[in-house]
Amino acid sequence: MKIISLTFVACLLYFTAYAQIYQFRGPDRDGKFPEDGLLQEWPETGPQLLLEYEGIGDGWSSVISNGKYIYASGKKDSMDYLTCIDFEGNNNWQVAYGKAWEASFPNTRGTPTLEDGRIYIVSGIGELVCLKAETGDINWKINVDKEYQADWHTWGVAESPLIVDDKVICSPAGAGATFVAFDKITGEEVWKSPGTDGQRSYVSPVLHQFNGKPYILGASASDLYIVDPEDGAIRTSYRYFDPVKWKWQPKGMIWANSPVVKENRIFICIGYNYPAKMLEVNDDVSVISEVYTDSVLDNHHHGLIEHDGYLYGSNWIHNNAGNWVCLNWDTGEVMYEEKWNSKGEMVFADGLLYVYVEKTGDVGLVKPDPAGFKVISSFKVEKGRGQHWSHPYIYDGKLFLRHGDALLVYNIKA
């Protein structure tokens, strides 16, 4: 009996430590979804539409799903709401969790992060909230941006909180702290990194291992930081903001893309014809150096995919236009730059790229090939309103798209 009890406890600890996280741009926040057995070509009218739901509120945040429920955030009146929907289209609950951003482009931006029955989300003014996934009841809430003196950029807050072990990470980039870790159960502060005189970015931090040890990579509006998740120490940083090249805001740039990381290299970009950078971290994670500068793949806020040594995504020509680009990861050589509608979001699953055009709502299934941008199939999202800025989400053979107040779920299983 004692052996059984110890085994049970060991299993419980194992599954608690390794509970699956459902979050922005997939398990590793790199836009890659670990799915297989998906359709390699779609019918002419697109994949089968399983669910169409309206009423989540206006926004550009992504939806997430754990296979049982779908979670979506959206703005109604002056508040940010989180909605829980089942696959029959029933609204299980809808909860106002914080104040929405109401200045320029006033819609919800923050994607929820789900782990082990708890949802973490950041409101448009920087309130970090933990809710019960089954009921929507609020466990705890803290106004991170007020508490740590964040200085907002033009469009408020667009961060999706990062879970690291027993902590939830937020990056106010304020005078009181650049990054803060809270106990994910209680909401108590665990550590805070030194503050900055810059502004908040729109970057959601990512987790990556250098030499076998995990580090947090995040940003203010001016600097990239590599942070030790154990104590919040900033191991090194890189000043991306150059006031000679960026004259519109004195404290930093309109930086929305999470860094793309592979081994000891980091690719960062912001759009607006501002030069993208390939960076390299040394062995003891104390120095970041520049490898090359790229002037073609200046991705705006749509995400990039690294696959088999190549980097894929769209670039910025102006706010309503961009081309599709492939870059050699190692050398920076441009393999192609091609037109297809306009710029847009990109994710990856089962060997193929999924693109979602921000202006037209076209959704394309694309073969990742440095020889050219090869669209296999496509269809168009007609429901919803506003820009198509929400990043696609893929889980359990389903493609989840969001357009304004509308949620659409497609069957992409072969």
PDB file of C-alpha atoms in Angstrom, residues 224 238-242 245 253 255 259-260 265-270 274-280 288-299 304 311 327 329:
ATOM      1  CA  LEU A 224      15.884  42.659 -26.328  1.00  0.00           C
ATOM      2  CA  TYR A 238      20.708  44.154 -27.019  1.00  0.00           C
ATOM      3  CA  ARG A 239      19.714  47.715 -27.958  1.00  0.00           C
ATOM      4  CA  TYR A 240      17.603  47.327 -31.106  1.00  0.00           C
ATOM      5  CA  PHE A 241      16.265  50.879 -31.094  1.00  0.00           C
ATOM      6  CA  ASP A 242      18.305  53.328 -33.167  1.00  0.00           C
ATOM      7  CA  LYS A 245      16.664  55.060 -38.081  1.00  0.00           C
ATOM      8  CA  MET A 253       9.712  51.253 -31.632  1.00  0.00           C
ATOM      9  CA  TRP A 255       7.799  46.145 -31.739  1.00  0.00           C
ATOM     10  CA  PRO A 259      11.980  36.755 -31.266  1.00  0.00           C
ATOM     11  CA  VAL A 260      12.574  33.664 -33.425  1.00  0.00           C
ATOM     12  CA  ARG A 265      20.777  32.525 -32.823  1.00  0.00           C
ATOM     13  CA  ILE A 266      17.935  35.045 -32.525  1.00  0.00           C
ATOM     14  CA  PHE A 267      16.099  36.822 -35.354  1.00  0.00           C
ATOM     15  CA  ILE A 268      14.235  40.044 -34.544  1.00  0.00           C
ATOM     16  CA  CYS A 269      12.196  42.390 -36.748  1.00  0.00           C
ATOM     17  CA  ILE A 270       9.462  45.030 -36.523  1.00  0.00           C
ATOM     18  CA  TYR A 274      13.428  49.069 -40.183  1.00  0.00           C
ATOM     19  CA  PRO A 275      16.356  46.624 -40.563  1.00  0.00           C
ATOM     20  CA  ALA A 276      15.850  43.128 -39.178  1.00  0.00           C
ATOM     21  CA  LYS A 277      18.751  41.578 -37.258  1.00  0.00           C
ATOM     22  CA  MET A 278      20.180  38.101 -36.857  1.00  0.00           C
ATOM     23  CA  LEU A 279      21.895  37.926 -33.488  1.00  0.00           C
ATOM     24  CA  GLU A 280      24.077  35.342 -31.771  1.00  0.00           C
ATOM     25  CA  ILE A 288      24.761  39.246 -27.830  1.00  0.00           C
ATOM     26  CA  SER A 289      26.496  40.028 -31.129  1.00  0.00           C
ATOM     27  CA  GLU A 290      25.180  40.857 -34.597  1.00  0.00           C
ATOM     28  CA  VAL A 291      25.555  38.213 -37.344  1.00  0.00           C
ATOM     29  CA  TYR A 292      23.852  39.997 -40.230  1.00  0.00           C
ATOM     30  CA  THR A 293      21.341  42.714 -41.056  1.00  0.00           C
ATOM     31  CA  ASP A 294      18.385  42.058 -43.364  1.00  0.00           C
ATOM     32  CA  SER A 295      16.396  44.734 -45.166  1.00  0.00           C
ATOM     33  CA  VAL A 296      13.871  42.455 -46.930  1.00  0.00           C
ATOM     34  CA  LEU A 297      12.116  40.316 -44.295  1.00  0.00           C
ATOM     35  CA  ASP A 298      10.974  43.160 -42.037  1.00  0.00           C
ATOM     36  CA  ASN A 299       7.938  41.262 -40.736  1.00  0.00           C
ATOM     37  CA  LEU A 304       7.788  34.072 -38.753  1.00  0.00           C
ATOM     38  CA  LEU A 311      12.945  31.602 -42.447  1.00  0.00           C
ATOM     39  CA  LEU A 327      15.458  33.872 -46.108  1.00  0.00           C
ATOM     40  CA  TRP A 329      18.682  31.331 -41.781  1.00  0.00           C
TER      41      TRP A 329
END
